[in-house]
PDB file of C-alpha atoms in Angstrom:
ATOM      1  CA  UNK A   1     -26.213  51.990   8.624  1.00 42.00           C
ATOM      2  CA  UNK A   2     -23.587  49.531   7.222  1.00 40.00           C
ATOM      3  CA  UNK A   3     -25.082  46.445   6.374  1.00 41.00           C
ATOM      4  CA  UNK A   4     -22.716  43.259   7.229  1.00 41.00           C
ATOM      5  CA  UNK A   5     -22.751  39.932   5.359  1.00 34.00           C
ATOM      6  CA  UNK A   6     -23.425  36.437   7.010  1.00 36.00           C
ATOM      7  CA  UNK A   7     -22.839  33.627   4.934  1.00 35.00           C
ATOM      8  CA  UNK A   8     -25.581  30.700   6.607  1.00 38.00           C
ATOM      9  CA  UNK A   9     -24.152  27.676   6.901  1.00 38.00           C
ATOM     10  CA  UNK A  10     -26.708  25.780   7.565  1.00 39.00           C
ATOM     11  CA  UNK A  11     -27.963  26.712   3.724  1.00 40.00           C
ATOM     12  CA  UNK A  12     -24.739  25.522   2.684  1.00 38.00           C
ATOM     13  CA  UNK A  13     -24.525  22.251   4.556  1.00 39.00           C
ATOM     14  CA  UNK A  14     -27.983  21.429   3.139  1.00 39.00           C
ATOM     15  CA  UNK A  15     -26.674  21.496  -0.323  1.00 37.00           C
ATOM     16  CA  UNK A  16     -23.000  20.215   0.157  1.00 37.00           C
ATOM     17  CA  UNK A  17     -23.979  16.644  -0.945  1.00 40.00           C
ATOM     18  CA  UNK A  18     -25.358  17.666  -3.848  1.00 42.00           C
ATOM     19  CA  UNK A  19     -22.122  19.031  -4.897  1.00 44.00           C
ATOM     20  CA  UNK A  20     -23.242  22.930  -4.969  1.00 40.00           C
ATOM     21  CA  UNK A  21     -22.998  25.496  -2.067  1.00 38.00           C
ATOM     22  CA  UNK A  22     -25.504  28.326  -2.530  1.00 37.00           C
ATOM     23  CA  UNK A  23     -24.195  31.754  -0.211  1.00 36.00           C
ATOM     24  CA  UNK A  24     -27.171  33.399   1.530  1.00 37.00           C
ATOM     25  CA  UNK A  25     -26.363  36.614   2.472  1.00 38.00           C
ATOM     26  CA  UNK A  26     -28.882  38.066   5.102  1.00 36.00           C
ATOM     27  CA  UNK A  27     -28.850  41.664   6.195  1.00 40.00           C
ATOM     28  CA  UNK A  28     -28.995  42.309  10.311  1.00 42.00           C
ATOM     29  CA  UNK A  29     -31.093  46.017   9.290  1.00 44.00           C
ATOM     30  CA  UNK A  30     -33.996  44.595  11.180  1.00 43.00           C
ATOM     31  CA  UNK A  31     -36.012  44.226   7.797  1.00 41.00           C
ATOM     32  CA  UNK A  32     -35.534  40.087   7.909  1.00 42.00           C
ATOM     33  CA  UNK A  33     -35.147  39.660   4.587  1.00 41.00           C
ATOM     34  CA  UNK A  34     -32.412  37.331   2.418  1.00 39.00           C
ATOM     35  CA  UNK A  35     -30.852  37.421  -0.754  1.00 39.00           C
ATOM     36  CA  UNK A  36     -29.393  34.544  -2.662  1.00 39.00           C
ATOM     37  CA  UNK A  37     -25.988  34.778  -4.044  1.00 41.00           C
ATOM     38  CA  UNK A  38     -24.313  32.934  -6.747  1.00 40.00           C
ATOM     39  CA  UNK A  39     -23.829  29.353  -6.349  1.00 40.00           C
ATOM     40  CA  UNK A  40     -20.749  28.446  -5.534  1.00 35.00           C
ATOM     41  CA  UNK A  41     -19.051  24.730  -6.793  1.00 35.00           C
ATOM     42  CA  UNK A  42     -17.561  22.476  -4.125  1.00 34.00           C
ATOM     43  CA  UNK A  43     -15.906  19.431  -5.153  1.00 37.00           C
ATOM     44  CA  UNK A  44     -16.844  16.379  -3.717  1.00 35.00           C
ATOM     45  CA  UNK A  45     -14.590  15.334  -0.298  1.00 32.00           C
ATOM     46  CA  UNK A  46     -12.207  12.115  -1.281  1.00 35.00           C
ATOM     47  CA  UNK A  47     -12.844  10.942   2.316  1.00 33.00           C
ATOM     48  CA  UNK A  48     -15.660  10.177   4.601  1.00 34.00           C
ATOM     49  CA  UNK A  49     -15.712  12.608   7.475  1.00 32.00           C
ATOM     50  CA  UNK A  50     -17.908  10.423   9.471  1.00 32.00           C
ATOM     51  CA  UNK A  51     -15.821   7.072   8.989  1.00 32.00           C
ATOM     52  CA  UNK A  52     -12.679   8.433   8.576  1.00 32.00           C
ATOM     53  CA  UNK A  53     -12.525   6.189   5.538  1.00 34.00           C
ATOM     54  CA  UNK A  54     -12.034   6.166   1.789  1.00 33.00           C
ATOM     55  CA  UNK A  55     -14.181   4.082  -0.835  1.00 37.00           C
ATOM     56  CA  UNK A  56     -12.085   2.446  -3.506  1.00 39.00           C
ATOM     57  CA  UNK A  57     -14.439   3.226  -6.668  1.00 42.00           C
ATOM     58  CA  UNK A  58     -13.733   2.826 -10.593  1.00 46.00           C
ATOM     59  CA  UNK A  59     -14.531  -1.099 -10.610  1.00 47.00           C
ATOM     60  CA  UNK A  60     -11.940  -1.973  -7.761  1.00 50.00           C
ATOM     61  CA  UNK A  61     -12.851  -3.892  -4.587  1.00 52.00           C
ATOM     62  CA  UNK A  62     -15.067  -2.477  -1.670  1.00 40.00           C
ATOM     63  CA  UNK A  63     -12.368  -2.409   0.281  1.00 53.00           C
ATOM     64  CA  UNK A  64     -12.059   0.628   2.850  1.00 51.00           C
ATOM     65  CA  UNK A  65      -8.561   1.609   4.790  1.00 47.00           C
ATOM     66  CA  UNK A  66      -8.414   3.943   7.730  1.00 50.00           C
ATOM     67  CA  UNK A  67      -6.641   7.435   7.476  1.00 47.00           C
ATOM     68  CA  UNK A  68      -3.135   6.285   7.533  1.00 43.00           C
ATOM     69  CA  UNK A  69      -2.669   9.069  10.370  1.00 42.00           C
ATOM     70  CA  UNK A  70      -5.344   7.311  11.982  1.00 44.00           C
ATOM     71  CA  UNK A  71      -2.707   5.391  14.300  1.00 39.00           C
ATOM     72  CA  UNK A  72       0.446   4.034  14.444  1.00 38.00           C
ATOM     73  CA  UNK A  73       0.351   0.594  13.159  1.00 70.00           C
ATOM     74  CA  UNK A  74      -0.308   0.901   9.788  1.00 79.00           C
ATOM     75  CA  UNK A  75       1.267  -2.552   8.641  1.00 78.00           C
ATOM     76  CA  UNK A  76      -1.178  -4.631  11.116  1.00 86.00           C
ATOM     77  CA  UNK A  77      -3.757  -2.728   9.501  1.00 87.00           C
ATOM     78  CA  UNK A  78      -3.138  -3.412   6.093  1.00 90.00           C
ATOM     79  CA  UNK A  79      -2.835  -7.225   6.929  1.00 91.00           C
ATOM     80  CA  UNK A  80      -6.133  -7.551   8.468  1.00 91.00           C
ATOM     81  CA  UNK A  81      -7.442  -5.700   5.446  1.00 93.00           C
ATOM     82  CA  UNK A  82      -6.105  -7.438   2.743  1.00 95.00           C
ATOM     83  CA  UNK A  83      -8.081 -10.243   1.457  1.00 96.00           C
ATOM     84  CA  UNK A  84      -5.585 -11.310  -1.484  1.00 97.00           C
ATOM     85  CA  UNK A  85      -2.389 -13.014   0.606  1.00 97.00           C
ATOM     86  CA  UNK A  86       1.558 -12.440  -0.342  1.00 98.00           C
ATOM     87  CA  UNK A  87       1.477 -15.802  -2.934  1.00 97.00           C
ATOM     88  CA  UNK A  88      -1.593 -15.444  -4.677  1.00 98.00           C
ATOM     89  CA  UNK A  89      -0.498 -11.875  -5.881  1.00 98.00           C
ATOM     90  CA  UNK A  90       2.613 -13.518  -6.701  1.00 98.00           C
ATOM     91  CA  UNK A  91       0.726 -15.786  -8.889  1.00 98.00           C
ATOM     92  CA  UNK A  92      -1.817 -13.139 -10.008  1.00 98.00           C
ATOM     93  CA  UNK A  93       1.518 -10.895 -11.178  1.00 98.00           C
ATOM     94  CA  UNK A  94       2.900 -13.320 -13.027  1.00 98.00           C
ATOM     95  CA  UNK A  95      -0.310 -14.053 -15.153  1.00 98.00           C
ATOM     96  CA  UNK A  96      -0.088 -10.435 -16.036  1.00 98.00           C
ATOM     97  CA  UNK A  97       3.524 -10.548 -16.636  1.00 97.00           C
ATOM     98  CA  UNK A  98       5.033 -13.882 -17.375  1.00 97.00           C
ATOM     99  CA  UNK A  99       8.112 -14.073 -15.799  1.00 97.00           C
ATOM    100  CA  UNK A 100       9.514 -14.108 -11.619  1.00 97.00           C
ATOM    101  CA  UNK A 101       8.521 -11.913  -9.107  1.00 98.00           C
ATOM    102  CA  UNK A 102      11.248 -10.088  -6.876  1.00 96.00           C
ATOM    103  CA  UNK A 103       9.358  -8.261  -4.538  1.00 97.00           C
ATOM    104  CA  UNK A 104       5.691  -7.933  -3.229  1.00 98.00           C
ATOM    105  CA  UNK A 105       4.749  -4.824  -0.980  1.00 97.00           C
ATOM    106  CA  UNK A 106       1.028  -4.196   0.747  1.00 96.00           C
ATOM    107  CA  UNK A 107       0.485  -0.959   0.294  1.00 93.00           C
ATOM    108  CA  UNK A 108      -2.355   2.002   1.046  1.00 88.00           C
ATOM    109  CA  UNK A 109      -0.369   5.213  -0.224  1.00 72.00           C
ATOM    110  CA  UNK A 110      -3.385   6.030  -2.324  1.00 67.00           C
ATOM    111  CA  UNK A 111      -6.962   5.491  -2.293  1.00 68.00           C
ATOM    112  CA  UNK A 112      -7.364   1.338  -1.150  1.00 88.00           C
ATOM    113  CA  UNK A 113      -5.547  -1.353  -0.715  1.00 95.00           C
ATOM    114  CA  UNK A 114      -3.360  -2.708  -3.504  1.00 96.00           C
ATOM    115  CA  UNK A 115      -0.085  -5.083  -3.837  1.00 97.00           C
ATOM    116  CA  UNK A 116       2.568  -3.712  -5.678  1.00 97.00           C
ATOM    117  CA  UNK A 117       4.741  -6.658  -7.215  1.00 98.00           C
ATOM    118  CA  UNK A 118       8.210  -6.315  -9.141  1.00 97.00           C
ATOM    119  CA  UNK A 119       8.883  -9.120 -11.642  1.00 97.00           C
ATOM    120  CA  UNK A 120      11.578  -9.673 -13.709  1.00 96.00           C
ATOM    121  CA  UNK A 121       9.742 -10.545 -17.017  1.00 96.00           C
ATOM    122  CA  UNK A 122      10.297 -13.256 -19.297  1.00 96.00           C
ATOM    123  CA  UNK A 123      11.344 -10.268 -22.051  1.00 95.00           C
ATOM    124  CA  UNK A 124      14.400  -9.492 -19.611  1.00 94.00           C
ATOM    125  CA  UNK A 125      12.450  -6.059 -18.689  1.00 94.00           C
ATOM    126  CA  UNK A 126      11.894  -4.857 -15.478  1.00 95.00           C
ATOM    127  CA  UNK A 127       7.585  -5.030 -14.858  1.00 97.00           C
ATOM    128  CA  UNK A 128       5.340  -2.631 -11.867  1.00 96.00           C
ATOM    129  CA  UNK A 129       2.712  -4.664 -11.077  1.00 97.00           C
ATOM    130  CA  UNK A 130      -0.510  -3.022  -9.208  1.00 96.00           C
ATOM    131  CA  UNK A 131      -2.536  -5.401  -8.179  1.00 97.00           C
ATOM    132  CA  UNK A 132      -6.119  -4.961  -6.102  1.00 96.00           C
ATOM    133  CA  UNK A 133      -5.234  -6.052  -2.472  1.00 97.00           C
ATOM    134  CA  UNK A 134      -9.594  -7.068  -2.399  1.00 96.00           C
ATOM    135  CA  UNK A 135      -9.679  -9.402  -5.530  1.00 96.00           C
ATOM    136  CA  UNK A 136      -6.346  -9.889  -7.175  1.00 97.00           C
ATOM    137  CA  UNK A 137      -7.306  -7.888  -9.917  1.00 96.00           C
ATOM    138  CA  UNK A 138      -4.230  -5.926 -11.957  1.00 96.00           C
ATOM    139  CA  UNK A 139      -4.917  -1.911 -11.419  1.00 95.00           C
ATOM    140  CA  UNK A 140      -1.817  -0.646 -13.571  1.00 95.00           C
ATOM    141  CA  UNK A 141       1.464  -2.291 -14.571  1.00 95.00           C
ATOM    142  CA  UNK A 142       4.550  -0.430 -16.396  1.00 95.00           C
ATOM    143  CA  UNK A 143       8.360  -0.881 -17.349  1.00 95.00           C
ATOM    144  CA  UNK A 144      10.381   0.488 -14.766  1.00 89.00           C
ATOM    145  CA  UNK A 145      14.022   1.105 -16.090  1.00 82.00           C
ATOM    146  CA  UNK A 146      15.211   3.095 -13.115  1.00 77.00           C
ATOM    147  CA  UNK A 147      17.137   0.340 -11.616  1.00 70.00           C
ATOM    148  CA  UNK A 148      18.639  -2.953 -13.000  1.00 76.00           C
ATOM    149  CA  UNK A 149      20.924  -4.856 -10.431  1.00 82.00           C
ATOM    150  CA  UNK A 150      22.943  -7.481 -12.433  1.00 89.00           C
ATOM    151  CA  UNK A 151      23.335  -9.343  -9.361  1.00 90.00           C
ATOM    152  CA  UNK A 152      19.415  -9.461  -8.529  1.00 92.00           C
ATOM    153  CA  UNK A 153      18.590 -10.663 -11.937  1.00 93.00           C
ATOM    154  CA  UNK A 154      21.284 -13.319 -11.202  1.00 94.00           C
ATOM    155  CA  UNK A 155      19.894 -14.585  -7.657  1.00 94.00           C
ATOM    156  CA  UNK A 156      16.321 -15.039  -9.413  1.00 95.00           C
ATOM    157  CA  UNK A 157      17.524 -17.039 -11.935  1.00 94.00           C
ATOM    158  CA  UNK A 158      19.704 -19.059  -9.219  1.00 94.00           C
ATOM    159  CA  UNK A 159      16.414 -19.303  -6.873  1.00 96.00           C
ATOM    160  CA  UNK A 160      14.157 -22.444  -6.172  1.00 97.00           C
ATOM    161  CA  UNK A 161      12.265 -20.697  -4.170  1.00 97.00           C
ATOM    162  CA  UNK A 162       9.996 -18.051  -5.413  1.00 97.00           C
ATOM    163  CA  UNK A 163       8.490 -15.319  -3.739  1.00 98.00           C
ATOM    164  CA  UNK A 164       5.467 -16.552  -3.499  1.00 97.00           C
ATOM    165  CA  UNK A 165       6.500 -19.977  -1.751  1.00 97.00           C
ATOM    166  CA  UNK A 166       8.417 -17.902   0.666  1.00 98.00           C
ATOM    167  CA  UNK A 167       5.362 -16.017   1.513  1.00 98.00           C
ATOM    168  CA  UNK A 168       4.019 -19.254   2.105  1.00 97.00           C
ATOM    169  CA  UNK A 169       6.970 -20.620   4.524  1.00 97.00           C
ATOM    170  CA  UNK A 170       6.941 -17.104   6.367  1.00 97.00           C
ATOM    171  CA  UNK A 171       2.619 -17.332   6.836  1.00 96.00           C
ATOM    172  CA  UNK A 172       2.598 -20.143   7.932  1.00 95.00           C
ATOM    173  CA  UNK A 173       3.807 -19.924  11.325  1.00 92.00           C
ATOM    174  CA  UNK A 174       4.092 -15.906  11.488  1.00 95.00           C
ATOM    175  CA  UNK A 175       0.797 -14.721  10.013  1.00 95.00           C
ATOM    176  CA  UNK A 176      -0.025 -12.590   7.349  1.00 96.00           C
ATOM    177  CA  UNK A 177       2.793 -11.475   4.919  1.00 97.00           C
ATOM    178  CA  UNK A 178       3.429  -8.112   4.119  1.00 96.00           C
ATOM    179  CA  UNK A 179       6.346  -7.791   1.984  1.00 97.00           C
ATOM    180  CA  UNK A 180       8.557  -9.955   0.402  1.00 98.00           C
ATOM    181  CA  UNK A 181      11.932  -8.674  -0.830  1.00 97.00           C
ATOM    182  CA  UNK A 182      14.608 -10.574  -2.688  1.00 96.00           C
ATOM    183  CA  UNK A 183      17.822  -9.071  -0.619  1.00 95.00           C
ATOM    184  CA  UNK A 184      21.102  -9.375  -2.767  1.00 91.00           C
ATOM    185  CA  UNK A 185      22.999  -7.052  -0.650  1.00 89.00           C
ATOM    186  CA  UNK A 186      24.055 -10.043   1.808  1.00 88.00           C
ATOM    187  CA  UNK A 187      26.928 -12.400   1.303  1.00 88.00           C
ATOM    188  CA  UNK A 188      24.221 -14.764   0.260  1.00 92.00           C
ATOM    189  CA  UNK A 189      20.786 -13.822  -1.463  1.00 95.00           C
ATOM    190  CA  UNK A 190      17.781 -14.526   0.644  1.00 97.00           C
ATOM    191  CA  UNK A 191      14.296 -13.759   0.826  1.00 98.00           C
ATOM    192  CA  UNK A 192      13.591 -10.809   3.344  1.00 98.00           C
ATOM    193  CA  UNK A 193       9.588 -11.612   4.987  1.00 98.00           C
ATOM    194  CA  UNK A 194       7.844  -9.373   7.036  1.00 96.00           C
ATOM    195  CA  UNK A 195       5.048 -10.586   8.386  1.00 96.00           C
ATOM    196  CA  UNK A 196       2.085  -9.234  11.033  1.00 94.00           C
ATOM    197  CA  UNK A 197       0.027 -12.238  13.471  1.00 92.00           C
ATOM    198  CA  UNK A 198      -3.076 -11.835  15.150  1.00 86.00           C
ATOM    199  CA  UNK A 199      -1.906 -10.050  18.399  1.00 87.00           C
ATOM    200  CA  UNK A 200      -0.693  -7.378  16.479  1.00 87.00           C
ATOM    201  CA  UNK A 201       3.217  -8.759  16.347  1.00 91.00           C
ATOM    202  CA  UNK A 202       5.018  -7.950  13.685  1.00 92.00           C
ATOM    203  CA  UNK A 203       8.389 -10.330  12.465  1.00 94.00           C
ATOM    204  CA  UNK A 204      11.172  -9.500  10.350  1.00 95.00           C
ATOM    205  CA  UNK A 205      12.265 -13.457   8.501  1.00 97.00           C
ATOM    206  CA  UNK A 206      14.160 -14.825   6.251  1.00 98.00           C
ATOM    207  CA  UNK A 207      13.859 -17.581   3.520  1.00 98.00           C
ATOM    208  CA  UNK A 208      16.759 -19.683   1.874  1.00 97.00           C
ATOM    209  CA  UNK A 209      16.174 -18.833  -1.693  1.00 97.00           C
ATOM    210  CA  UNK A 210      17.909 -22.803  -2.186  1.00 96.00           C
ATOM    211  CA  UNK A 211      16.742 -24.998   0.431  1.00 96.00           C
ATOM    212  CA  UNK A 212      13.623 -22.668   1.182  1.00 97.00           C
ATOM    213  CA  UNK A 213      14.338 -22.805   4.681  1.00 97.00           C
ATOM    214  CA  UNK A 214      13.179 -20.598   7.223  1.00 97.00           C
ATOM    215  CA  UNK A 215      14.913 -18.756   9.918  1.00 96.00           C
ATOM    216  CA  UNK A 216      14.808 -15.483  11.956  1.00 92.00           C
ATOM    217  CA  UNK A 217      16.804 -11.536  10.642  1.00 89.00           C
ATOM    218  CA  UNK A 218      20.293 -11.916  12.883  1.00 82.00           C
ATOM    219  CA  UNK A 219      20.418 -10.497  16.206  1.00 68.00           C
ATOM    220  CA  UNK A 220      22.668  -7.725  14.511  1.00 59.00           C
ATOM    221  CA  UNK A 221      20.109  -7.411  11.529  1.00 64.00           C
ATOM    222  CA  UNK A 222      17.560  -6.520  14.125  1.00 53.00           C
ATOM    223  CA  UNK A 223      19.494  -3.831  15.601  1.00 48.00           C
ATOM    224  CA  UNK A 224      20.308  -2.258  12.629  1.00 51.00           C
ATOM    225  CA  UNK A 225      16.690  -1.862  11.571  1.00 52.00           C
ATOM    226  CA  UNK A 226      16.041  -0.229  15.540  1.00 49.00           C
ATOM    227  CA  UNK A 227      19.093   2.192  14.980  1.00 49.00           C
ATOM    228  CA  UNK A 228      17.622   3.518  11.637  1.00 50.00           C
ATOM    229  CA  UNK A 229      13.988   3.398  13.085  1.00 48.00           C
ATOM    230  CA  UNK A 230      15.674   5.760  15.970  1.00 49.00           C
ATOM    231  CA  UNK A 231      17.103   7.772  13.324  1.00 47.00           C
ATOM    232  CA  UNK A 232      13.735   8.903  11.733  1.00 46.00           C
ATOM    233  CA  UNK A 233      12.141   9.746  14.604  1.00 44.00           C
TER     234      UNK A 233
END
């Protein structure tokens, strides 16, 4: 009689956690006995089945971000998350890098919850800035010499208003910043601020890189962004 192989799971679930699966292999010839087969090596799972979370480890902060497929509204999440705000990154970035910062961006592409700053150092060079969304701490910072926009470096050295004290004018009366993006592209430079408040809103602004004044993206702004949102879907 052909003997056929079970592999018991409950065995391996037992040992899972201890980061080695052992295969049982039990015969169904009526005789009830079991023989152990070679253990088998599982690596350890980079998310938490249970929570549907993931652990920032190797000295960063404790903080934990839902599956980004977890919903929809993965900005408004990463706001209420982040404990570091928009301007003191800004200010964190440019202890690391002397020099100004163009652009901030919350982000959770990998495993926690970091800012990711551009600043135009003080050596004329281009500086990536990863910064620990939980404690301001710098994670990794490079050269980038991908792209150099004459004009960009020109409306930073123009600016009175840095990107951290538009993160400031833009929190104050829209919530929690976001991003902040230097946007040369216009007639006339100007900070682009996108913010998330506490119902769960989120608000495209803009900030007078001069006067530091605040206003709201143009009507025809808006409906840009909607036409291009339409055209990802």
């Amino acid at each position: 009689m052909k003997r056929q192989l079970i592999i018991a799971t409950a065995a391996a679930a037992a040992l899972v956690a201890a980061g080695t699966v052992t295969a049982v292999a039990v015969s169904n010839d009526g005789s009830g006995t079991a023989r152990s087969g070679a253990p088998v090596t599982a690596q350890p799972a980079a998310h938490d089945a249970g929570s549907g979370t993931a652990q920032v480890q190797d000295g960063r902060s404790s903080i934990r971000m839902q599956d980004d497929d977890a919903n929809g509204q993965e900005d408004i999440r990463e706001a209420r998350t982040a404990k570091v705000t928009a301007s003191d990154a800004a200010a964190a970035a440019v202890k690391a890098v002397p020099g100004t910062v163009a652009g901030l961006d919350l982000d959770a592409d990998r495993p926690g919850l970091v800012w990711d700053a551009d600043v135009l150092g003080k050596d004329g060079k281009w500086h990536e800035v990863t910064l620990d969304a939980g404690n301001a701490r710098v994670l990794n910072q490079h050269i980038d010499n991908e792209d150099d926009d004459a004009r960009e470096r020109a409306a930073l050295h123009n600016a009175r208003t840095d990107a951290g004290a538009a993160a400031r004018t833009a929190a104050a009366s829209h919530g929690t910043v976001t991003s902040v993006e230097l946007d040369d592209d216009r007639a006339k430079a100007v900070w682009e601020v996108e913010t998330v408040t506490n119902d769960g809103k989120e608000h495209k602004l803009l900030v007078d890189p001069q006067s530091g004044k605040l206003s709201a993206v143009p009507a025809h702004d808006a409906d840009d962004d909607n036409d291009d949102d339409g055209a990802d879907d």
